[in-house]
Amino acid sequence: MLTALCGFAVLIVLILCRVPIALAMGLVGFFGFAVERGLGFDNFFDFKWRVPLSMVASHAVYTAREYGLSVIPLFILMGNLVGSSGLAGELYRAAYAWLGHRRGGLAMSTVLACGGFSAICGSSLATSATMSRVAIPPMREFKYADSLAAASVAAGGTLGILIPPSVILIIYGVFTETSIRELFAAGVIPGLLGVLFYLFAVRYTVWRTPEAGPPGALTPSAERWKALSGVLGVLLLFVLVMGGIYAGVFTPTEAAGVGAGGAFLIALYKRSLTPVIMLNILRDTVRTSAMLFSILIGALALSSFVTRAGFPQELADWLSGLGVAPLLVITAMMMVYVLLGMLLESLSMLLLTLPVFFPVVQSLGLDPVWFGIVVVVVTEISLITPPVGLNVFVLSATVPDISTRTIFKGVTPFWVVDILRLVLLILVPSLSLWLPALLYR
Amino acid sequence: MSEPLSELDAPPPQPRDFFGRLCSWLSDLGALVLFALMLLTCVDVFGRYLLNAPLNGGTELTELALSVIVFSALPVVTLTGGHVVVELLDLNMPAAAKVLAARVLDCLWALVLSGIGYGVWKLASRALRRREVSEYLQIPVAYVLYFTVFCLALGAVASLWRCLSPRR
């Protein structure tokens, strides 16, 4: 137990010293594992390094050969293709046509469009990066406060990791051997709830400061329907991909491949692809995948060490010895996530904590699907929590003249409704579990 | 309303020096394999449901493709600083210290990549000795593992090269 705690301490120090997270986790995992196998100061040179080395090597090889994970590059490719094909703009236009004339309507349209985009994109960063280019210019045109405009994109973008397809849910599923189909089904209602709550946050902001979100122009009803038809492509793709998974026609990997193919066809049809753009999209996707997989491999090495040190088991035994209510344990875990969220981005945070938390959750007899959703929602919150709200940084990188301070200020109401949603999801598990139960159990 | 710009109008960073270019080409190979994987999955699914002709060994090819995609891009991601880093503390270090830190990091990467590479090489030689092949297509597993070793080794050499080369 002491070794594991020391390991975590070293890990945090390394991460704070700007060692890449994958490298830090891998190194701590490797040396921690070696220590557990009897490495000490006296036998440093004649230690059998081959054992920890082959542990890391086989994690590297088997992770990169895991069929279930091949869905990751394909879903990222699909999101990138959709992002380049202008579908995000059409989503926004459609939402605007219906909501734009209301007070705060453009920000509400942003939230809705983000929700729609999340339904075909599995990553929060991609969602907010794409939506910021689409939604910020019109909001500035209508003299929206920068804080509200940017906050609606940053917060709306976090929906990307909950509304399926979701890269994080896939990784959670593979890592904990939980059904990805069920996780995807479980994410739908909490995701829609998120959209609803964010709309509420926009309403609240414009109620407090009406000049933050003046109404836009009214769209005549004929044009409204026309705008809605522009969304057909997105809808079709979503129905094909998610419908296929839900109905059990495709495995998630096949669905991702077909979805990427569909997005490719849509992009071709819209004439938004040149060979150069396509090559750049592919390059970008491959690199993002390599980056994600390195974190995954590092995390697996770390997990091997932590498990071998017996830390999760000891923690679970200790907790059950205390006899505390599961709700209290979950609350404590959520605190840990909110704290870690100030330091880490969502995937690293998830992979860092799961080897310890997941066995505890299992020993408490809690539902792994429900826990997955709760964890994803709390990591989502970390994306807009200072000081390392990653979505906020993406946004201030794409729109350089809005400072992170302004965005964090505007994001506060969104953050509050997020916490409310988290509490609701913890207290009412059926919000997450009703749909998968209906479909599969 | 302005037209949405593509998120990818700017290409991902391409390193200029010799090893950097080599790594970058390697990742382009991965990019092509990814495109092929997309086509393969589509063909597999449509063949199965519409033509009732499943593609044998689709799963195997997917797994192979995934290995190639992940490892081919690993060197260039490492070289261009594409890994996730937490930039929480604003380190007010003198420029020389920053350069030193970057060199240490390059060195670490070289060590780690070559370490993993060595481990995979052991796995590959074992696979070669045992003549392990994939189930349907009888593809020797060792070839894929040796490709992985090559990627890791190239990444290690390139990191070492960068560690030793002058920088601003």
Coordinates of C-alpha atoms in Angstrom, one line a residue:
Chain A
M1 CA 0.0 0.0 0.0
L2 CA 2.9 2.4 0.9
T3 CA 4.6 1.6 -2.4
A4 CA 1.4 2.5 -4.3
L5 CA 0.9 5.7 -2.5
C6 CA 4.6 6.7 -3.1
G7 CA 4.1 5.8 -6.7
F8 CA 1.1 8.2 -7.0
A9 CA 3.0 10.9 -5.2
V10 CA 5.9 10.6 -7.7
L11 CA 3.5 10.5 -10.5
I12 CA 1.8 13.8 -9.5
V13 CA 5.3 15.5 -9.2
L14 CA 6.3 14.2 -12.6
I15 CA 3.1 15.4 -14.2
L16 CA 3.5 18.9 -12.6
C17 CA 7.0 19.0 -14.0
R18 CA 5.5 18.8 -17.4
V19 CA 6.5 15.2 -18.1
P20 CA 3.9 14.0 -20.7
I21 CA 1.2 12.1 -18.9
A22 CA 1.7 8.9 -20.9
L23 CA 5.4 8.8 -20.1
A24 CA 4.9 9.7 -16.4
M25 CA 2.4 6.9 -15.9
G26 CA 4.5 4.4 -17.9
L27 CA 7.6 5.2 -15.9
V28 CA 5.9 5.0 -12.5
G29 CA 4.2 1.8 -13.6
F30 CA 7.5 0.3 -14.8
F31 CA 9.6 1.1 -11.8
G32 CA 6.8 0.5 -9.3
F33 CA 6.3 -2.9 -10.8
A34 CA 10.0 -3.6 -10.6
V35 CA 10.0 -2.6 -6.9
E36 CA 7.2 -4.9 -6.3
R37 CA 9.3 -7.7 -7.9
G38 CA 12.1 -7.0 -5.5
L39 CA 14.0 -4.1 -7.0
G40 CA 16.1 -2.2 -4.4
F41 CA 19.1 0.1 -4.2
D42 CA 21.4 -2.9 -3.6
N43 CA 20.4 -5.0 -6.6
F44 CA 19.9 -2.3 -9.2
F45 CA 22.5 -3.7 -11.6
D46 CA 21.8 -7.4 -11.3
F47 CA 18.0 -7.0 -11.2
K48 CA 16.0 -9.0 -13.7
W49 CA 14.8 -6.1 -15.7
R50 CA 13.3 -8.4 -18.3
V51 CA 10.1 -9.0 -16.2
P52 CA 8.9 -5.4 -15.9
L53 CA 10.1 -4.7 -19.5
S54 CA 8.1 -7.5 -20.9
M55 CA 5.1 -6.4 -18.8
V56 CA 5.2 -2.9 -20.5
A57 CA 6.0 -4.4 -24.0
S58 CA 3.1 -6.8 -23.9
H59 CA 0.7 -4.1 -22.8
A60 CA 1.9 -2.0 -25.7
V61 CA 1.5 -4.9 -28.2
Y62 CA -1.9 -6.2 -26.9
T63 CA -3.4 -2.8 -26.5
A64 CA -2.6 -1.9 -30.1
R65 CA -4.0 -5.2 -31.2
E66 CA -7.3 -5.1 -29.3
Y67 CA -10.2 -5.4 -31.7
G68 CA -12.5 -3.4 -29.3
L69 CA -10.2 -0.4 -29.4
S70 CA -10.0 -0.2 -33.2
V71 CA -13.2 1.8 -32.8
I72 CA -11.2 4.8 -31.5
P73 CA -9.4 5.9 -34.7
L74 CA -12.5 5.2 -36.7
F75 CA -14.8 7.4 -34.6
I76 CA -12.2 10.1 -34.4
L77 CA -11.9 10.0 -38.2
M78 CA -15.7 10.2 -38.5
G79 CA -15.8 13.3 -36.2
N80 CA -13.0 15.0 -38.2
L81 CA -14.6 14.3 -41.5
V82 CA -17.9 15.6 -40.2
G83 CA -16.1 18.6 -38.8
S84 CA -14.6 19.5 -42.1
S85 CA -17.8 18.9 -44.1
G86 CA -19.7 21.9 -42.8
L87 CA -22.3 19.9 -41.0
A88 CA -21.6 21.8 -37.8
G89 CA -22.6 25.0 -39.6
E90 CA -25.8 23.5 -40.8
L91 CA -26.7 22.2 -37.4
Y92 CA -26.2 25.7 -36.0
R93 CA -28.2 27.3 -38.8
A94 CA -31.1 25.0 -38.1
A95 CA -31.0 25.6 -34.4
Y96 CA -30.8 29.3 -35.1
A97 CA -33.8 29.3 -37.3
W98 CA -35.9 28.0 -34.5
L99 CA -34.5 29.7 -31.5
G100 CA -32.5 32.7 -32.8
H101 CA -35.2 35.3 -32.3
R102 CA -35.5 34.7 -28.5
R103 CA -33.4 36.5 -25.9
G104 CA -30.2 34.5 -25.6
G105 CA -31.4 32.5 -28.6
L106 CA -28.0 32.3 -30.3
A107 CA -26.4 30.9 -27.2
M108 CA -29.2 28.4 -26.9
S109 CA -28.7 27.5 -30.6
T110 CA -25.1 26.9 -29.8
V111 CA -25.9 24.5 -27.0
L112 CA -28.4 22.6 -29.2
A113 CA -26.0 22.4 -32.1
C114 CA -23.2 21.2 -29.8
G115 CA -25.6 18.5 -28.6
G116 CA -26.3 17.5 -32.2
F117 CA -22.7 17.5 -33.2
S118 CA -21.8 15.3 -30.1
A119 CA -24.2 12.7 -31.6
I120 CA -21.7 12.1 -34.4
C121 CA -18.5 13.2 -32.7
G122 CA -16.9 11.4 -29.8
S123 CA -14.7 14.0 -28.4
S124 CA -15.3 17.2 -26.4
L125 CA -12.3 19.0 -27.7
A126 CA -13.2 18.4 -31.3
T127 CA -16.8 19.5 -30.6
S128 CA -15.8 22.8 -29.0
A129 CA -13.1 23.5 -31.5
T130 CA -15.5 23.0 -34.4
M131 CA -18.4 24.8 -32.9
S132 CA -16.4 27.8 -31.9
R133 CA -15.6 28.5 -35.5
V134 CA -19.3 28.2 -36.4
A135 CA -21.0 29.8 -33.5
I136 CA -18.8 32.6 -32.2
P137 CA -18.8 34.9 -35.3
P138 CA -22.7 35.2 -35.4
M139 CA -22.9 35.8 -31.7
R140 CA -20.4 38.6 -32.0
E141 CA -22.4 40.0 -34.9
F142 CA -25.4 40.2 -32.7
K143 CA -23.4 41.9 -29.9
Y144 CA -23.4 39.0 -27.4
A145 CA -21.3 39.3 -24.4
D146 CA -18.0 37.4 -25.0
S147 CA -18.4 35.6 -21.7
L148 CA -21.8 34.1 -22.7
A149 CA -20.8 33.4 -26.3
A150 CA -17.6 31.5 -25.3
A151 CA -19.1 29.8 -22.3
S152 CA -21.9 28.3 -24.3
V153 CA -19.4 26.7 -26.7
A154 CA -17.1 25.5 -24.0
A155 CA -19.9 24.0 -22.0
G156 CA -21.8 22.7 -25.0
G157 CA -18.6 21.0 -26.1
T158 CA -18.5 18.9 -23.0
L159 CA -21.6 17.1 -24.3
G160 CA -19.3 15.5 -26.8
I161 CA -18.0 12.9 -24.4
L162 CA -21.3 11.8 -23.0
I163 CA -23.7 11.7 -25.9
P164 CA -22.7 8.6 -27.9
P165 CA -20.5 7.8 -29.7
S166 CA -18.0 8.7 -27.1
V167 CA -14.3 7.9 -27.1
I168 CA -14.1 8.0 -23.3
L169 CA -17.1 5.7 -22.8
I170 CA -15.4 3.2 -25.2
I171 CA -12.2 3.3 -23.3
Y172 CA -14.0 3.0 -20.0
G173 CA -15.9 0.0 -21.4
V174 CA -12.7 -1.8 -22.7
F175 CA -10.8 -1.0 -19.5
T176 CA -13.4 -2.3 -17.1
E177 CA -15.0 -4.9 -19.4
T178 CA -18.3 -3.2 -19.4
S179 CA -20.6 -3.5 -22.4
I180 CA -20.1 -0.6 -24.7
R181 CA -23.6 -0.9 -26.2
E182 CA -25.1 -0.5 -22.7
L183 CA -22.8 2.4 -21.9
F184 CA -23.8 4.1 -25.2
A185 CA -27.5 3.6 -24.4
A186 CA -27.0 4.8 -20.8
G187 CA -25.4 8.0 -22.0
V188 CA -28.4 9.2 -24.0
I189 CA -30.7 10.5 -21.3
P190 CA -28.0 12.1 -19.2
G191 CA -26.7 13.8 -22.3
L192 CA -30.2 15.2 -23.2
L193 CA -30.5 16.3 -19.6
G194 CA -27.3 18.1 -20.1
V195 CA -28.6 20.0 -23.1
L196 CA -31.8 20.9 -21.2
F197 CA -29.8 22.1 -18.2
Y198 CA -27.4 24.2 -20.4
L199 CA -30.4 25.8 -22.1
F200 CA -31.6 26.7 -18.6
A201 CA -28.2 28.2 -17.8
V202 CA -28.4 30.4 -20.9
R203 CA -31.9 31.6 -19.8
Y204 CA -30.6 32.3 -16.4
T205 CA -27.7 34.3 -17.7
V206 CA -29.8 36.5 -20.0
W207 CA -32.4 36.9 -17.2
R208 CA -29.6 38.3 -14.9
T209 CA -28.0 40.5 -17.6
P210 CA -30.4 40.9 -20.6
E211 CA -27.8 42.8 -22.6
A212 CA -25.6 39.7 -22.6
G213 CA -27.7 37.9 -25.2
P214 CA -29.9 40.2 -27.4
P215 CA -32.4 38.4 -29.7
G216 CA -31.5 37.7 -33.3
A217 CA -33.7 38.0 -36.4
L218 CA -36.9 36.1 -36.7
T219 CA -36.8 33.3 -39.3
P220 CA -39.9 32.8 -41.4
S221 CA -41.5 29.4 -40.9
A222 CA -40.8 28.2 -44.5
E223 CA -37.1 28.8 -44.0
R224 CA -37.2 27.1 -40.7
W225 CA -38.2 23.8 -42.2
K226 CA -35.7 24.3 -45.0
A227 CA -32.9 24.8 -42.4
L228 CA -34.0 21.7 -40.6
S229 CA -33.7 19.7 -43.8
G230 CA -30.0 20.6 -43.8
V231 CA -29.6 18.6 -40.7
L232 CA -30.8 15.5 -42.5
G233 CA -27.2 14.3 -43.2
V234 CA -26.3 14.4 -39.5
L235 CA -29.5 12.7 -38.5
L236 CA -29.0 10.0 -41.1
L237 CA -25.5 9.3 -40.0
F238 CA -26.5 9.1 -36.3
V239 CA -29.4 6.8 -37.0
L240 CA -27.2 4.6 -39.1
V241 CA -24.4 4.4 -36.6
M242 CA -26.1 4.4 -33.3
G243 CA -29.2 2.6 -34.5
G244 CA -26.9 -0.1 -35.9
I245 CA -25.2 -0.5 -32.5
Y246 CA -28.4 -0.4 -30.5
A247 CA -30.2 -2.9 -32.7
G248 CA -27.1 -5.1 -32.6
V249 CA -26.6 -5.1 -36.3
F250 CA -23.0 -3.8 -36.0
T251 CA -20.3 -4.2 -33.5
P252 CA -19.2 -0.7 -32.3
T253 CA -16.1 -1.1 -34.6
E254 CA -18.2 -1.8 -37.6
A255 CA -20.5 1.0 -36.8
A256 CA -17.5 3.4 -36.5
G257 CA -16.1 2.2 -39.8
V258 CA -19.5 2.6 -41.6
G259 CA -20.0 5.9 -39.9
A260 CA -16.6 7.1 -41.1
G261 CA -17.4 5.9 -44.6
G262 CA -20.7 7.7 -44.4
A263 CA -19.1 10.9 -43.3
F264 CA -16.6 10.5 -46.1
L265 CA -19.4 10.2 -48.6
I266 CA -21.2 13.2 -47.2
A267 CA -18.0 15.3 -47.3
L268 CA -17.5 14.2 -50.9
Y269 CA -21.0 15.1 -51.7
K270 CA -20.6 18.5 -50.2
R271 CA -17.4 19.0 -52.2
S272 CA -15.5 20.0 -49.1
L273 CA -12.7 17.4 -49.6
T274 CA -9.6 17.8 -51.6
P275 CA -6.9 15.1 -51.5
V276 CA -4.8 17.4 -49.4
I277 CA -7.5 18.1 -46.8
M278 CA -8.3 14.4 -46.7
L279 CA -4.6 13.5 -46.1
N280 CA -4.5 16.1 -43.3
I281 CA -7.6 14.7 -41.7
L282 CA -6.1 11.2 -41.8
R283 CA -2.8 12.4 -40.5
D284 CA -4.4 14.3 -37.7
T285 CA -6.6 11.3 -36.8
V286 CA -3.7 8.9 -36.8
R287 CA -1.7 11.2 -34.5
T288 CA -4.6 11.7 -32.1
S289 CA -5.0 8.0 -31.9
A290 CA -1.3 7.4 -31.2
M291 CA -1.5 10.0 -28.5
L292 CA -4.6 8.4 -26.9
F293 CA -3.0 4.9 -27.1
S294 CA 0.2 6.0 -25.5
I295 CA -1.8 7.3 -22.5
L296 CA -3.7 4.0 -22.5
I297 CA -0.5 1.9 -22.6
G298 CA 1.0 4.1 -19.8
A299 CA -2.1 3.7 -17.8
L300 CA -2.1 -0.1 -18.2
A301 CA 1.5 -0.3 -17.0
L302 CA 0.5 1.8 -14.0
S303 CA -2.5 -0.3 -13.4
S304 CA -0.4 -3.5 -13.4
F305 CA 1.8 -2.0 -10.7
V306 CA -1.1 -0.7 -8.6
T307 CA -2.9 -4.0 -8.8
R308 CA 0.2 -6.0 -8.0
A309 CA 0.8 -3.8 -5.0
G310 CA -2.7 -4.8 -3.8
F311 CA -3.8 -1.2 -3.3
P312 CA -7.3 -1.4 -4.7
Q313 CA -8.1 -4.6 -2.7
E314 CA -6.8 -3.0 0.5
L315 CA -8.8 0.1 -0.1
A316 CA -11.9 -1.9 -0.8
D317 CA -11.4 -4.0 2.4
W318 CA -10.7 -0.9 4.4
L319 CA -13.9 0.8 3.2
S320 CA -16.1 -2.3 3.8
G321 CA -14.5 -2.6 7.2
L322 CA -15.6 1.0 8.0
G323 CA -19.1 0.0 6.9
V324 CA -19.9 3.4 5.4
A325 CA -22.8 3.9 3.0
P326 CA -22.0 3.4 -0.7
L327 CA -23.3 6.9 -1.4
L328 CA -20.7 8.4 0.9
V329 CA -17.9 6.5 -0.9
I330 CA -19.2 7.7 -4.3
T331 CA -19.4 11.3 -2.9
A332 CA -15.8 11.0 -1.7
M333 CA -14.7 9.7 -5.2
M334 CA -16.5 12.6 -6.9
M335 CA -14.5 15.0 -4.6
V336 CA -11.3 13.3 -5.8
Y337 CA -12.4 13.7 -9.4
V338 CA -13.2 17.4 -9.0
L339 CA -9.8 17.9 -7.3
L340 CA -7.9 15.9 -9.9
G341 CA -9.9 17.7 -12.6
M342 CA -8.0 20.8 -11.7
L343 CA -4.8 19.0 -12.7
L344 CA -5.5 16.5 -15.4
E345 CA -7.5 16.2 -18.6
S346 CA -10.3 13.7 -18.7
L347 CA -8.8 10.6 -20.2
S348 CA -5.7 10.6 -18.0
M349 CA -7.9 11.3 -15.0
L350 CA -10.2 8.4 -15.8
L351 CA -7.3 5.9 -16.5
L352 CA -5.4 7.0 -13.4
T353 CA -8.3 6.5 -11.0
L354 CA -10.1 3.4 -12.5
P355 CA -7.6 0.8 -11.4
V356 CA -8.2 1.9 -7.8
F357 CA -11.8 3.0 -7.9
F358 CA -13.4 0.4 -10.1
P359 CA -12.7 -2.6 -7.8
V360 CA -14.1 -0.6 -4.9
V361 CA -17.2 0.1 -6.9
Q362 CA -17.6 -3.5 -7.7
S363 CA -17.1 -4.6 -4.2
L364 CA -19.8 -2.2 -3.1
G365 CA -22.1 -3.9 -5.6
L366 CA -22.8 -0.8 -7.7
D367 CA -23.7 -0.9 -11.3
P368 CA -20.6 -0.5 -13.6
V369 CA -22.7 1.1 -16.4
W370 CA -24.1 3.7 -14.0
F371 CA -20.6 4.4 -12.5
G372 CA -19.3 4.9 -16.0
I373 CA -21.8 7.5 -16.8
V374 CA -21.3 9.3 -13.5
V375 CA -17.5 9.3 -14.0
V376 CA -17.8 10.7 -17.5
V377 CA -20.1 13.4 -16.3
V378 CA -17.7 14.4 -13.5
T379 CA -14.7 14.4 -15.9
E380 CA -16.9 16.5 -18.2
I381 CA -17.2 19.0 -15.5
S382 CA -13.5 19.1 -15.1
L383 CA -13.2 20.3 -18.7
I384 CA -14.7 23.6 -17.7
T385 CA -13.3 23.9 -14.2
P386 CA -10.4 26.3 -13.6
P387 CA -7.4 26.2 -13.7
V388 CA -7.1 23.4 -16.3
G389 CA -10.5 23.6 -18.1
L390 CA -9.2 22.1 -21.3
N391 CA -12.3 23.1 -23.4
V392 CA -11.7 26.7 -22.2
F393 CA -8.2 26.6 -23.4
V394 CA -9.1 25.1 -26.8
L395 CA -11.6 27.9 -27.1
S396 CA -9.2 30.7 -26.2
A397 CA -6.8 29.1 -28.7
T398 CA -9.3 29.2 -31.6
V399 CA -10.6 32.7 -30.6
P400 CA -7.5 34.4 -29.4
D401 CA -9.1 37.7 -28.4
I402 CA -11.3 36.2 -25.7
S403 CA -9.3 35.6 -22.5
T404 CA -9.6 32.5 -20.4
R405 CA -10.7 34.6 -17.5
T406 CA -13.7 35.9 -19.4
I407 CA -14.7 32.4 -20.4
F408 CA -14.4 31.0 -16.9
K409 CA -16.6 33.9 -15.7
G410 CA -19.3 33.1 -18.2
V411 CA -19.1 29.4 -17.6
T412 CA -20.1 29.6 -13.9
P413 CA -23.9 29.1 -14.4
F414 CA -23.1 26.2 -16.7
W415 CA -20.8 24.7 -14.1
V416 CA -23.5 25.0 -11.4
V417 CA -26.1 23.2 -13.5
D418 CA -23.5 20.5 -14.3
I419 CA -23.0 19.9 -10.6
L420 CA -26.8 19.7 -10.2
R421 CA -27.0 17.2 -13.0
L422 CA -24.2 15.1 -11.4
V423 CA -26.1 15.0 -8.1
L424 CA -29.3 14.1 -9.9
L425 CA -27.5 11.2 -11.7
I426 CA -26.0 9.9 -8.6
L427 CA -29.2 10.0 -6.6
V428 CA -31.4 8.6 -9.4
P429 CA -29.5 5.8 -11.1
S430 CA -32.5 4.9 -13.3
L431 CA -31.9 8.1 -15.3
S432 CA -28.8 6.3 -16.7
L433 CA -30.0 2.7 -16.4
W434 CA -33.6 2.8 -17.7
L435 CA -32.7 2.9 -21.4
P436 CA -30.1 0.1 -21.4
A437 CA -32.4 -2.0 -19.3
L438 CA -35.2 -1.4 -21.7
L439 CA -33.0 -2.3 -24.7
Y440 CA -30.8 -5.1 -23.5
R441 CA -31.6 -6.6 -20.1
Chain B
M1 CA -23.4 33.9 -41.0
S2 CA -19.8 33.0 -41.8
E3 CA -19.0 29.7 -43.5
P4 CA -17.4 27.2 -41.1
L5 CA -13.8 26.8 -41.7
S6 CA -12.4 23.3 -41.6
E7 CA -10.7 22.5 -38.4
L8 CA -7.9 21.1 -40.4
D9 CA -7.0 23.9 -42.8
A10 CA -3.6 24.0 -41.0
P11 CA -1.8 20.6 -41.5
P12 CA -0.4 18.9 -38.4
P13 CA 3.2 20.0 -37.7
Q14 CA 5.8 18.3 -39.8
P15 CA 9.3 18.2 -38.5
R16 CA 12.0 19.3 -40.9
D17 CA 15.2 17.4 -40.1
F18 CA 16.1 14.0 -41.6
F19 CA 14.8 11.7 -38.9
G20 CA 11.8 13.9 -38.3
R21 CA 10.8 13.6 -42.0
L22 CA 11.3 9.8 -41.8
C23 CA 9.0 9.7 -38.8
S24 CA 6.5 11.9 -40.5
W25 CA 6.5 9.6 -43.6
L26 CA 6.0 6.6 -41.4
S27 CA 2.9 8.3 -39.9
D28 CA 1.6 8.9 -43.4
L29 CA 1.8 5.2 -44.0
G30 CA -0.4 4.9 -40.9
A31 CA -2.8 7.4 -42.4
L32 CA -3.2 5.4 -45.5
V33 CA -3.7 2.2 -43.5
L34 CA -6.5 4.1 -41.6
F35 CA -8.2 4.9 -44.8
A36 CA -7.9 1.3 -45.9
L37 CA -9.3 0.2 -42.6
M38 CA -12.3 2.4 -43.1
L39 CA -12.9 0.9 -46.6
L40 CA -12.3 -2.6 -45.3
T41 CA -14.9 -2.2 -42.5
C42 CA -17.5 -0.8 -45.0
V43 CA -16.8 -3.6 -47.5
D44 CA -17.0 -6.2 -44.7
V45 CA -20.4 -4.9 -43.4
F46 CA -22.0 -4.4 -46.8
G47 CA -20.7 -7.7 -48.0
R48 CA -22.2 -9.5 -45.0
Y49 CA -25.6 -7.8 -45.0
L50 CA -26.3 -7.0 -48.6
L51 CA -24.4 -9.6 -50.6
N52 CA -24.4 -12.3 -47.9
A53 CA -20.7 -12.7 -48.5
P54 CA -18.7 -12.0 -45.4
L55 CA -15.1 -11.0 -45.6
N56 CA -13.1 -13.7 -44.0
G57 CA -10.5 -12.5 -41.5
G58 CA -11.9 -9.0 -41.3
T59 CA -11.3 -9.0 -37.6
E60 CA -7.7 -10.0 -38.0
L61 CA -7.0 -7.4 -40.6
T62 CA -8.6 -4.8 -38.3
E63 CA -6.3 -5.8 -35.5
L64 CA -3.2 -5.6 -37.7
A65 CA -4.3 -2.3 -39.1
L66 CA -4.7 -0.9 -35.6
S67 CA -1.2 -1.9 -34.6
V68 CA 0.2 -0.3 -37.7
I69 CA -1.8 2.9 -37.2
V70 CA -0.9 3.3 -33.5
F71 CA 2.8 2.6 -33.8
S72 CA 3.5 4.3 -37.1
A73 CA 2.3 7.6 -35.7
L74 CA 4.0 7.2 -32.3
P75 CA 7.4 8.6 -33.3
V76 CA 6.1 11.7 -35.0
V77 CA 3.8 12.5 -32.1
T78 CA 6.7 12.1 -29.7
L79 CA 9.0 14.3 -31.8
T80 CA 6.5 17.1 -32.4
G81 CA 5.4 17.2 -28.7
G82 CA 2.0 15.9 -29.5
H83 CA 1.6 14.1 -26.1
V84 CA -0.7 15.4 -23.5
V85 CA 1.2 17.6 -21.0
V86 CA -0.2 19.4 -18.0
E87 CA 0.8 23.0 -18.1
L88 CA -0.5 24.0 -14.7
L89 CA 2.6 25.5 -13.0
D90 CA 3.9 28.5 -14.8
L91 CA 7.6 27.6 -14.7
N92 CA 9.6 30.8 -14.9
M93 CA 12.7 29.0 -15.9
P94 CA 15.6 30.6 -17.7
A95 CA 15.8 29.7 -21.4
A96 CA 18.8 27.5 -20.8
A97 CA 17.0 25.4 -18.2
K98 CA 14.1 25.0 -20.6
V99 CA 16.4 23.7 -23.2
L100 CA 18.0 21.3 -20.7
A101 CA 14.6 20.1 -19.6
A102 CA 13.6 19.4 -23.2
R103 CA 16.8 17.5 -23.8
V104 CA 16.3 15.4 -20.7
L105 CA 12.8 14.6 -21.9
D106 CA 14.1 13.6 -25.3
C107 CA 16.6 11.4 -23.7
L108 CA 13.8 9.8 -21.5
W109 CA 11.7 9.2 -24.6
A110 CA 14.7 7.6 -26.3
L111 CA 15.2 5.3 -23.3
V112 CA 11.6 4.4 -22.9
L113 CA 10.9 3.7 -26.6
S114 CA 14.1 1.6 -27.0
G115 CA 13.1 -0.3 -23.8
I116 CA 9.7 -1.1 -25.1
G117 CA 11.2 -1.8 -28.4
Y118 CA 13.6 -4.3 -26.9
G119 CA 10.7 -6.0 -25.0
V120 CA 8.6 -6.2 -28.2
W121 CA 11.6 -7.6 -30.1
K122 CA 11.8 -10.4 -27.6
L123 CA 8.1 -11.1 -28.1
A124 CA 8.7 -11.0 -31.9
S125 CA 11.6 -13.5 -31.8
R126 CA 9.5 -15.8 -29.7
A127 CA 6.6 -15.5 -32.2
L128 CA 9.0 -16.3 -35.0
R129 CA 10.4 -19.3 -33.2
R130 CA 7.0 -20.7 -32.5
R131 CA 5.8 -19.8 -36.0
E132 CA 2.7 -18.1 -34.7
V133 CA 0.3 -17.1 -37.4
S134 CA -3.1 -15.4 -37.4
E135 CA -6.1 -17.7 -37.4
Y136 CA -7.7 -17.2 -40.8
L137 CA -5.2 -15.5 -43.0
Q138 CA -2.1 -17.3 -41.7
I139 CA -0.3 -14.0 -41.4
P140 CA 2.9 -14.5 -39.4
V141 CA 2.5 -12.5 -36.2
A142 CA 6.2 -11.9 -36.0
Y143 CA 6.2 -9.6 -39.0
V144 CA 3.7 -7.2 -37.4
L145 CA 5.8 -7.2 -34.2
Y146 CA 9.0 -6.5 -36.1
F147 CA 7.3 -3.6 -37.7
T148 CA 6.3 -2.3 -34.3
V149 CA 10.0 -2.7 -33.2
F150 CA 11.0 -0.7 -36.3
C151 CA 8.6 2.1 -35.4
L152 CA 9.8 2.2 -31.8
A153 CA 13.4 2.1 -32.7
L154 CA 13.0 4.9 -35.3
G155 CA 11.3 6.9 -32.6
A156 CA 14.1 6.3 -30.1
V157 CA 16.8 7.2 -32.6
A158 CA 15.0 10.3 -33.7
S159 CA 14.5 11.4 -30.0
L160 CA 18.2 10.8 -29.4
W161 CA 19.1 12.7 -32.5
R162 CA 17.0 15.6 -31.4
C163 CA 18.4 15.5 -27.9
L164 CA 21.9 15.9 -29.3
S165 CA 21.2 18.4 -32.1
P166 CA 21.5 22.2 -31.4
R167 CA 18.4 24.1 -30.8
R168 CA 17.3 27.7 -30.1

